Coordinates of N, CA and C and ligand atoms in Angstrom, one line a residue:
M747 N 13.0 -14.6 8.5 CA 13.7 -15.0 9.7 C 14.2 -16.5 9.6
S748 N 15.4 -16.7 9.3 CA 15.9 -18.1 9.3 C 16.3 -18.4 10.7
L749 N 17.6 -18.3 11.1 CA 18.0 -18.5 12.5 C 17.6 -19.8 13.1
G750 N 17.2 -20.7 12.3 CA 16.8 -22.0 12.8 C 15.5 -22.0 13.6
L751 N 14.7 -20.9 13.6 CA 13.4 -20.9 14.2 C 12.4 -21.6 13.3
A752 N 11.7 -22.6 13.9 CA 10.7 -23.3 13.1 C 9.4 -22.4 13.0
C753 N 8.7 -22.6 11.9 CA 7.5 -21.8 11.8 C 6.6 -22.0 13.0
L754 N 6.5 -23.2 13.4 CA 5.5 -23.5 14.5 C 6.0 -22.9 15.9
D755 N 7.3 -22.5 16.0 CA 7.7 -21.9 17.2 C 6.8 -20.6 17.5
C756 N 6.6 -19.9 16.4 CA 5.8 -18.7 16.5 C 4.3 -18.9 16.1
H757 N 4.1 -19.6 15.0 CA 2.7 -19.8 14.6 C 2.2 -21.1 15.2
S758 N 2.1 -21.1 16.5 CA 2.0 -22.4 17.2 C 0.7 -23.1 17.1
T759 N -0.3 -22.5 16.4 CA -1.5 -23.3 16.3 C -1.8 -23.8 14.9
A760 N -0.8 -23.6 14.0 CA -1.0 -24.0 12.6 C -1.3 -25.5 12.4
D761 N -0.8 -26.3 13.4 CA -0.9 -27.8 13.2 C -2.3 -28.3 13.7
Q762 N -3.0 -27.5 14.6 CA -4.2 -28.0 15.2 C -5.4 -27.2 14.9
Q763 N -5.2 -25.9 14.8 CA -6.4 -25.0 14.7 C -6.6 -24.4 13.3
A764 N -7.7 -23.7 13.1 CA -8.0 -23.1 11.9 C -6.9 -22.1 11.5
A765 N -6.6 -21.2 12.4 CA -5.7 -20.1 12.2 C -4.3 -20.5 12.6
A766 N -3.3 -20.1 11.8 CA -1.9 -20.4 12.2 C -1.5 -19.5 13.4
G767 N -2.2 -18.3 13.5 CA -1.9 -17.5 14.7 C -0.7 -16.6 14.5
I768 N -0.9 -15.3 14.8 CA 0.2 -14.4 14.9 C 0.6 -14.3 16.3
P769 N 2.0 -14.4 16.6 CA 2.4 -14.5 17.9 C 2.3 -13.1 18.7
S770 N 2.0 -13.2 19.9 CA 2.0 -12.0 20.8 C 3.4 -11.5 21.0
V771 N 3.5 -10.2 21.3 CA 4.8 -9.6 21.6 C 5.4 -10.3 22.8
R772 N 4.6 -10.9 23.7 CA 5.1 -11.6 24.8 C 6.0 -12.8 24.4
K773 N 5.6 -13.4 23.3 CA 6.4 -14.5 22.8 C 7.8 -14.0 22.3
C774 N 7.8 -12.9 21.6 CA 9.1 -12.3 21.1 C 10.0 -12.1 22.3
M775 N 9.4 -11.6 23.4 CA 10.2 -11.3 24.6 C 10.8 -12.5 25.3
L776 N 10.3 -13.7 25.0 CA 10.9 -14.9 25.6 C 12.4 -14.9 25.2
C777 N 12.7 -14.4 24.0 CA 14.1 -14.4 23.5 C 14.7 -13.0 23.6
H778 N 13.9 -12.0 23.3 CA 14.5 -10.6 23.2 C 14.5 -9.9 24.5
E779 N 14.2 -10.5 25.6 CA 14.5 -10.0 26.9 C 16.1 -9.8 26.9
K780 N 16.7 -10.8 26.3 CA 18.2 -10.9 26.4 C 18.9 -10.8 25.0
L781 N 18.2 -11.3 23.9 CA 18.9 -11.5 22.7 C 18.8 -10.3 21.8
A782 N 20.0 -9.9 21.2 CA 20.0 -8.9 20.1 C 19.4 -7.6 20.5
V783 N 19.5 -7.2 21.8 CA 18.8 -6.0 22.3 C 19.4 -4.7 21.7
D784 N 20.6 -4.8 21.0 CA 21.1 -3.6 20.4 C 20.6 -3.3 19.0
K785 N 19.8 -4.3 18.4 CA 19.3 -4.1 17.1 C 18.1 -3.1 17.1
P786 N 18.1 -2.2 16.2 CA 16.9 -1.2 16.2 C 15.6 -1.9 16.1
G787 N 15.5 -3.0 15.3 CA 14.2 -3.7 15.2 C 13.8 -4.3 16.5
V788 N 14.7 -4.8 17.2 CA 14.5 -5.5 18.4 C 14.1 -4.4 19.5
Q789 N 14.7 -3.3 19.4 CA 14.4 -2.2 20.3 C 12.9 -1.8 20.2
K790 N 12.4 -1.8 18.9 CA 11.0 -1.5 18.7 C 10.1 -2.5 19.4
V791 N 10.5 -3.8 19.2 CA 9.7 -4.8 19.8 C 9.7 -4.7 21.3
R792 N 10.8 -4.4 21.9 CA 10.9 -4.2 23.4 C 10.1 -3.0 23.8
D793 N 10.1 -2.0 23.0 CA 9.3 -0.8 23.3 C 7.8 -1.1 23.4
Y794 N 7.3 -1.9 22.4 CA 5.9 -2.3 22.4 C 5.6 -3.1 23.7
S795 N 6.5 -4.0 24.0 CA 6.3 -4.8 25.2 C 6.3 -4.0 26.5
A796 N 7.2 -3.1 26.6 CA 7.3 -2.2 27.8 C 6.0 -1.4 28.0
R797 N 5.4 -1.0 26.8 CA 4.2 -0.3 26.9 C 3.0 -1.2 27.1
G798 N 3.2 -2.5 27.0 CA 2.1 -3.4 27.1 C 1.1 -3.4 25.9
V799 N 1.7 -3.1 24.7 CA 0.9 -3.0 23.5 C 1.3 -4.0 22.5
E800 N 0.3 -4.6 21.8 CA 0.7 -5.6 20.8 C 1.2 -4.8 19.5
I801 N 2.1 -5.5 18.8 CA 2.6 -4.9 17.6 C 1.5 -4.9 16.5
P802 N 1.2 -3.8 15.9 CA 0.1 -3.7 15.0 C 0.4 -4.2 13.6
W803 N 0.6 -5.6 13.4 CA 1.0 -6.2 12.2 C -0.1 -6.0 11.1
Q804 N 0.3 -5.7 9.9 CA -0.6 -5.7 8.7 C -0.9 -7.2 8.3
R805 N -2.1 -7.6 8.2 CA -2.4 -8.9 7.7 C -2.1 -8.9 6.2
V806 N -1.4 -9.9 5.7 CA -1.2 -10.0 4.3 C -2.1 -11.1 3.6
Y807 N -2.4 -12.2 4.3 CA -3.2 -13.2 3.8 C -4.6 -13.2 4.4
G808 N -5.6 -13.5 3.6 CA -6.9 -13.5 4.1 C -7.9 -13.2 2.9
F809 N -9.1 -13.6 3.2 CA -10.2 -13.5 2.1 C -11.1 -12.4 2.6
S810 N -11.8 -11.8 1.6 CA -12.8 -10.8 2.0 C -13.9 -11.5 2.6
P811 N -14.5 -10.9 3.6 CA -15.6 -11.5 4.3 C -16.8 -12.0 3.4
E812 N -17.0 -11.3 2.3 CA -18.1 -11.6 1.4 C -17.8 -13.0 0.7
A813 N -16.6 -13.4 0.6 CA -16.3 -14.7 -0.1 C -16.8 -15.9 0.8
L814 N -17.0 -15.6 2.1 CA -17.5 -16.6 3.0 C -16.7 -17.9 3.0
V815 N -15.3 -17.7 3.0 CA -14.4 -18.8 2.9 C -14.0 -19.2 4.3
H816 N -14.0 -20.5 4.6 CA -13.4 -20.8 5.9 C -12.2 -21.7 5.6
F817 N -11.0 -21.2 5.7 CA -9.8 -21.9 5.5 C -9.3 -22.5 6.8
R818 N -8.9 -23.7 6.8 CA -8.3 -24.3 8.1 C -6.9 -24.8 7.8
H819 N -6.0 -24.5 8.6 CA -4.6 -25.0 8.4 C -4.5 -26.5 8.8
A820 N -5.2 -26.9 9.8 CA -4.9 -28.2 10.3 C -5.0 -29.4 9.3
P821 N -6.0 -29.4 8.5 CA -6.0 -30.6 7.5 C -4.8 -30.6 6.6
H822 N -4.3 -29.4 6.3 CA -3.2 -29.3 5.4 C -1.9 -29.7 6.1
Y823 N -1.8 -29.3 7.3 CA -0.7 -29.7 8.1 C -0.7 -31.2 8.2
Q824 N -1.8 -31.8 8.5 CA -1.9 -33.3 8.6 C -1.6 -34.0 7.3
A825 N -1.9 -33.3 6.2 CA -1.6 -33.9 4.8 C -0.2 -33.7 4.4
K826 N 0.6 -33.1 5.4 CA 2.0 -32.8 5.2 C 2.3 -31.9 4.0
I827 N 1.5 -30.9 3.8 CA 1.8 -29.9 2.8 C 2.6 -28.8 3.5
D828 N 3.7 -28.5 2.9 CA 4.7 -27.6 3.4 C 4.1 -26.2 3.5
C829 N 4.5 -25.4 4.5 CA 4.1 -24.0 4.6 C 4.4 -23.3 3.3
A830 N 5.6 -23.6 2.7 CA 6.1 -22.9 1.6 C 5.3 -23.1 0.3
T831 N 4.6 -24.2 0.2 CA 3.7 -24.4 -0.9 C 2.7 -23.3 -1.1
C832 N 2.2 -22.8 0.0 CA 1.2 -21.8 0.0 C 1.7 -20.4 0.3
H833 N 2.8 -20.3 1.0 CA 3.3 -19.0 1.4 C 4.6 -18.6 0.8
G834 N 5.2 -19.4 0.0 CA 6.5 -19.1 -0.6 C 7.5 -19.2 0.5
D835 N 8.7 -18.7 0.2 CA 9.8 -18.8 1.2 C 9.8 -17.7 2.2
V836 N 8.9 -17.8 3.2 CA 8.7 -16.8 4.2 C 10.0 -16.6 5.0
G837 N 10.8 -17.6 5.2 CA 12.0 -17.5 6.0 C 13.0 -16.4 5.5
K838 N 12.9 -16.0 4.3 CA 13.9 -15.1 3.8 C 13.8 -13.6 4.3
G839 N 12.6 -13.2 4.6 CA 12.4 -11.8 5.0 C 12.1 -11.6 6.4
T840 N 12.0 -10.3 6.9 CA 11.6 -10.1 8.3 C 10.2 -9.6 8.3
V841 N 9.7 -9.1 7.2 CA 8.3 -8.7 7.2 C 7.6 -9.5 6.1
A842 N 6.4 -10.1 6.5 CA 5.8 -11.0 5.6 C 5.2 -10.2 4.4
V843 N 5.4 -10.8 3.2 CA 4.8 -10.2 2.0 C 3.9 -11.3 1.4
L844 N 3.0 -10.8 0.6 CA 2.1 -11.8 -0.1 C 2.9 -12.5 -1.2
A845 N 3.3 -13.7 -0.9 CA 4.1 -14.4 -1.9 C 3.2 -15.2 -2.9
V846 N 2.1 -15.7 -2.4 CA 1.2 -16.5 -3.2 C -0.2 -16.0 -3.1
K847 N -0.8 -15.7 -4.2 CA -2.2 -15.2 -4.2 C -3.1 -16.5 -4.2
H848 N -4.0 -16.6 -3.2 CA -4.9 -17.7 -3.1 C -6.2 -17.4 -3.7
T849 N -6.6 -18.2 -4.7 CA -7.9 -18.0 -5.3 C -8.6 -19.3 -5.2
M850 N -9.9 -19.3 -5.6 CA -10.6 -20.6 -5.6 C -9.9 -21.5 -6.5
G851 N -9.4 -21.0 -7.6 CA -8.7 -21.8 -8.6 C -7.4 -22.5 -8.0
T852 N -6.6 -21.8 -7.2 CA -5.4 -22.5 -6.7 C -5.8 -23.5 -5.7
C853 N -6.9 -23.3 -4.9 CA -7.4 -24.3 -3.9 C -7.8 -25.5 -4.7
L854 N -8.6 -25.3 -5.7 CA -9.2 -26.4 -6.4 C -8.2 -27.2 -7.2
N855 N -7.3 -26.5 -7.8 CA -6.2 -27.3 -8.6 C -5.6 -28.3 -7.7
C856 N -5.2 -27.9 -6.6 CA -4.5 -28.8 -5.7 C -5.4 -29.9 -5.2
H857 N -6.6 -29.5 -4.8 CA -7.6 -30.5 -4.3 C -7.9 -31.6 -5.3
R858 N -7.9 -31.2 -6.6 CA -8.0 -32.2 -7.6 C -6.9 -33.2 -7.6
Q859 N -5.7 -32.6 -7.6 CA -4.5 -33.5 -7.6 C -4.4 -34.4 -6.4
Y860 N -4.9 -34.0 -5.3 CA -4.8 -34.8 -4.1 C -6.1 -35.6 -3.8
K861 N -7.1 -35.4 -4.7 CA -8.4 -36.0 -4.5 C -9.0 -35.5 -3.1
A862 N -8.7 -34.3 -2.8 CA -9.3 -33.7 -1.6 C -10.7 -33.1 -2.0
S863 N -11.4 -32.6 -1.0 CA -12.8 -32.2 -1.3 C -13.0 -31.1 -2.3
E864 N -14.0 -31.3 -3.2 CA -14.3 -30.2 -4.1 C -15.7 -29.7 -3.8
D865 N -16.2 -30.1 -2.7 CA -17.6 -29.8 -2.3 C -17.6 -28.3 -1.8
C866 N -18.6 -27.6 -2.4 CA -18.6 -26.1 -2.0 C -18.7 -25.9 -0.5
A867 N -19.4 -26.8 0.1 CA -19.6 -26.5 1.6 C -18.4 -26.8 2.4
S868 N -17.4 -27.5 1.9 CA -16.2 -27.7 2.7 C -15.4 -26.4 2.8
C869 N -15.5 -25.5 1.8 CA -14.7 -24.3 1.9 C -15.6 -23.1 2.1
H870 N -16.9 -23.1 2.0 CA -17.7 -22.0 2.2 C -18.7 -22.2 3.3
Y871 N -19.0 -21.1 4.0 CA -20.0 -21.3 5.1 C -21.4 -21.6 4.6
Ligands
HEC1845 C1 13.4 -18.4 20.0 C2 14.0 -17.1 20.1 C3 13.4 -15.9 19.3 C4 12.1 -15.5 19.3 C5 10.9 -16.2 20.0 C6 12.0 -14.3 18.5 N1 13.3 -14.0 18.1 FE1 13.7 -12.4 17.0 N2 15.7 -13.0 16.9 C7 16.2 -14.1 17.5 C8 17.6 -14.3 17.1 C9 18.5 -15.4 17.5 C10 17.9 -13.1 16.3 C11 19.2 -12.8 15.7 C12 20.1 -12.1 16.6 C13 21.4 -11.7 15.9 O1 21.4 -11.6 14.6 O2 22.3 -11.3 16.6 C14 16.7 -12.4 16.2 C15 16.6 -11.2 15.5 C16 15.5 -10.4 15.5 C17 15.4 -9.0 14.9 C18 16.6 -8.3 14.3 C19 16.8 -8.6 12.9 C20 18.0 -7.8 12.4 O3 18.9 -8.4 11.8 O4 18.0 -6.5 12.5 C21 14.1 -8.6 15.0 C22 13.6 -7.3 14.5 C23 13.4 -9.7 15.6 N3 14.2 -10.7 15.9 C24 12.0 -9.6 15.9 C25 11.3 -10.6 16.6 C26 9.9 -10.5 16.8 C27 9.0 -9.4 16.3 C28 9.6 -11.7 17.4 C29 8.2 -12.1 17.9 C30 7.2 -12.2 16.9 C31 10.8 -12.4 17.6 N4 11.8 -11.7 17.1 C32 10.9 -13.6 18.3 C33 15.5 -15.0 18.3 C34 14.1 -15.0 18.5
HEC1846 C1 10.0 -15.3 15.4 C2 8.7 -15.6 15.1 C3 8.2 -16.1 13.8 C4 8.7 -17.2 13.1 C5 9.8 -18.2 13.5 C6 7.9 -17.3 11.8 N1 7.0 -16.3 11.8 FE1 5.6 -15.9 10.4 N2 5.1 -14.2 11.3 C7 5.5 -13.8 12.5 C8 4.9 -12.5 12.8 C9 5.1 -11.6 14.0 C10 4.1 -12.2 11.7 C11 3.2 -10.9 11.5 C12 4.1 -9.9 10.9 C13 4.1 -9.7 9.5 O1 3.1 -9.9 8.8 O2 5.2 -9.3 8.9 C14 4.2 -13.3 10.7 C15 3.5 -13.3 9.5 C16 3.5 -14.5 8.7 C17 2.6 -14.7 7.6 C18 1.7 -13.6 7.0 C19 0.4 -13.6 7.8 C20 -0.5 -12.6 7.3 O3 -1.6 -12.9 6.7 O4 -0.3 -11.4 7.6 C21 2.9 -15.9 7.1 C22 2.2 -16.6 5.9 C23 3.9 -16.5 7.9 N3 4.3 -15.6 8.9 C24 4.4 -17.8 7.7 C25 5.5 -18.2 8.4 C26 6.3 -19.4 8.0 C27 5.9 -20.3 6.8 C28 7.3 -19.5 8.8 C29 8.5 -20.6 8.8 C30 9.2 -20.6 7.5 C31 7.3 -18.4 9.8 N4 6.2 -17.7 9.4 C32 8.1 -18.2 10.8 C33 6.4 -14.4 13.3 C34 7.2 -15.5 13.0
HEC1847 C1 -2.9 -25.1 1.6 C2 -2.3 -23.8 1.7 C3 -1.6 -23.4 3.0 C4 -0.7 -24.0 3.8 C5 0.0 -25.4 3.5 C6 -0.3 -23.2 4.9 N1 -1.1 -22.0 4.8 FE1 -1.0 -20.4 6.1 N2 -2.6 -19.6 5.1 C7 -3.2 -20.0 4.0 C8 -4.4 -19.2 3.7 C9 -5.3 -19.4 2.5 C10 -4.4 -18.2 4.7 C11 -5.5 -17.1 4.9 C12 -6.6 -17.8 5.7 C13 -7.8 -16.9 6.0 O1 -7.7 -15.7 6.0 O2 -8.8 -17.5 6.4 C14 -3.3 -18.4 5.6 C15 -3.0 -17.6 6.7 C16 -1.8 -17.8 7.4 C17 -1.4 -16.9 8.5 C18 -2.1 -15.6 8.9 C19 -2.7 -15.7 10.2 C20 -3.7 -16.7 10.4 O3 -3.7 -17.4 11.4 O4 -4.6 -16.9 9.5 C21 -0.2 -17.4 9.0 C22 0.6 -16.8 10.1 C23 0.1 -18.6 8.3 N3 -0.9 -18.8 7.3 C24 1.2 -19.4 8.5 C25 1.3 -20.7 8.0 C26 2.3 -21.7 8.5 C27 3.3 -21.4 9.6 C28 2.2 -22.8 7.7 C29 2.9 -24.2 7.9 C30 2.8 -24.8 9.2 C31 1.1 -22.6 6.8 N4 0.6 -21.3 7.0 C32 0.6 -23.5 5.8 C33 -2.8 -21.1 3.3 C34 -1.9 -22.1 3.7
HEC1848 C1 -1.1 -27.7 -2.3 C2 -2.4 -28.4 -2.2 C3 -3.5 -27.7 -1.5 C4 -3.9 -26.4 -1.6 C5 -3.3 -25.3 -2.4 C6 -5.1 -26.3 -0.9 N1 -5.5 -27.4 -0.3 FE1 -7.0 -27.8 1.0 N2 -6.5 -29.7 1.2 C7 -5.4 -30.3 0.6 C8 -5.3 -31.7 1.1 C9 -4.2 -32.7 0.6 C10 -6.3 -31.9 2.0 C11 -6.6 -33.1 2.9 C12 -7.5 -34.0 2.2 C13 -7.8 -35.2 3.0 O1 -7.4 -35.3 4.2 O2 -8.4 -36.1 2.5 C14 -7.0 -30.6 2.1 C15 -8.1 -30.4 2.9 C16 -8.9 -29.2 3.0 C17 -10.1 -29.0 3.7 C18 -10.7 -30.1 4.6 C19 -11.7 -30.8 3.7 C20 -12.5 -31.8 4.5 O3 -13.3 -32.6 3.8 O4 -12.5 -31.8 5.7 C21 -10.5 -27.8 3.5 C22 -11.8 -27.1 4.0 C23 -9.6 -27.1 2.6 N3 -8.6 -28.1 2.3 C24 -9.7 -25.9 2.1 C25 -8.8 -25.3 1.2 C26 -8.9 -23.9 0.8 C27 -10.0 -22.9 1.1 C28 -7.8 -23.7 0.0 C29 -7.4 -22.4 -0.8 C30 -7.2 -21.2 0.0 C31 -7.0 -24.9 0.0 N4 -7.6 -25.8 0.7 C32 -5.8 -25.1 -0.8 C33 -4.5 -29.7 -0.3 C34 -4.5 -28.4 -0.7
HEC1849 C1 -11.2 -25.9 -2.0 C2 -11.9 -24.8 -1.6 C3 -13.1 -24.3 -2.4 C4 -14.1 -25.0 -2.9 C5 -14.3 -26.5 -2.9 C6 -15.1 -24.1 -3.5 N1 -14.6 -22.8 -3.3 FE1 -15.5 -21.0 -3.9 N2 -13.9 -19.9 -3.2 C7 -12.9 -20.5 -2.5 C8 -12.0 -19.4 -2.2 C9 -10.7 -19.5 -1.4 C10 -12.6 -18.2 -2.7 C11 -12.1 -16.7 -2.5 C12 -11.2 -16.4 -3.6 C13 -10.7 -15.0 -3.6 O1 -10.8 -14.3 -2.6 O2 -10.1 -14.6 -4.6 C14 -13.8 -18.6 -3.3 C15 -14.7 -17.7 -3.9 C16 -16.0 -18.1 -4.4 C17 -16.9 -17.1 -4.9 C18 -16.8 -15.7 -5.1 C19 -17.2 -15.0 -3.8 C20 -17.0 -13.5 -3.8 O3 -17.9 -12.8 -3.6 O4 -15.8 -13.1 -4.0 C21 -18.0 -17.9 -5.3 C22 -19.3 -17.4 -5.9 C23 -17.7 -19.3 -5.0 N3 -16.5 -19.3 -4.5 C24 -18.6 -20.3 -5.2 C25 -18.3 -21.7 -5.0 C26 -19.1 -22.8 -5.4 C27 -20.5 -22.6 -6.0 C28 -18.5 -23.9 -5.1 C29 -18.9 -25.4 -5.4 C30 -19.1 -25.7 -6.8 C31 -17.2 -23.5 -4.5 N4 -17.1 -22.2 -4.5 C32 -16.2 -24.4 -4.1 C33 -12.6 -21.8 -2.2 C34 -13.4 -22.8 -2.6

């Protein structure tokens, strides 16, 4: 979704909280009450909203609970690391796909470059 919408318009907690947040269908309706109502995709969105149901998005990013990882967006936002560094060019599609596979190696590679924490406890519970 290009359209000049900023990532933070929808993922409005990525700058402050751990999770970037998936927007509620109510947020979509701020625009789609009026905008592009003839598009089939938008009709689906409006249908969920009319039924008072959230859109059942598939999560694409995340770690298995056993890995006991706690990732937080906020320190990365503060360090001015672009969303695209970790998620690829999300703006190009309408449905999110896994563009970048995050492993302990990718985290640590960058942490070494930036002299960020390599302490086990900063990433694991
Ligand atoms: C700030 C306004 C705004 C918000 C919020 C917004 N959209 Fe949109 N959306 C647009 C605009 C503008 C278009 C493009 C309309 C056009 O191409 O005529 C669009 C287009 C779409 C389309 C049609 C794409 C196509 O070309 O068929 C879908 C589907 C869609 N939005 C889904 C969503 C969903 C889901 C949300 C909530 C997560 C959302 N939108 C939130 C402004 C918004
Ligand atoms: C119009 C609202 C909207 C905008 C603007 C938007 N997103 Fe999203 N994003 C969503 C919704 C809704 C989902 C969940 C749907 C999905 O997974 O396809 C999502 C999913 C994602 C995911 C996958 C999350 C997961 O684990 O499933 C990432 C990563 C993401 N967005 C990053 C971005 C980035 C980076 C930008 C800016 C380039 C951006 N988004 C702009 C609404 C938006
Ligand atoms: C340093 C790498 C990194 C950067 C930079 C980053 N993300 Fe993420 N993002 C991740 C990881 C890793 C996850 C999975 C986290 C988890 O499951 O605990 C994730 C998950 C997400 C999700 C899924 C929902 C959620 O809240 O967990 C969304 C949406 C998302 N990111 C959007 C963004 C946006 C928007 C930006 C830019 C403001 C951004 N990300 C910047 C690594 C990053
Ligand atoms: C592209 C570079 C990059 C990637 C990839 C990256 N990080 Fe970071 N991370 C940083 C930077 C830069 C900081 C901020 C360091 C500072 O403020 O001193 C940071 C900070 C953190 C912090 C806060 C550390 C503290 O001491 O408070 C945690 C936790 C963290 N990252 C976890 C992760 C995890 C987990 C991953 C992999 C999923 C990851 N990071 C991937 C660059 C990155
Ligand atoms: C910068 C963040 C970061 C640091 C520092 C870090 N890890 Fe990890 N670690 C991760 C991530 C992210 C995963 C999950 C990778 C995946 O799901 O592929 C992981 C996975 C693991 C796993 C595998 C868990 C499983 O069951 O899948 C072990 C074991 C582990 N880490 C141990 C450590 C130890 C020991 C240290 C300290 C020497 C450490 N980690 C430091 C981010 C980090």
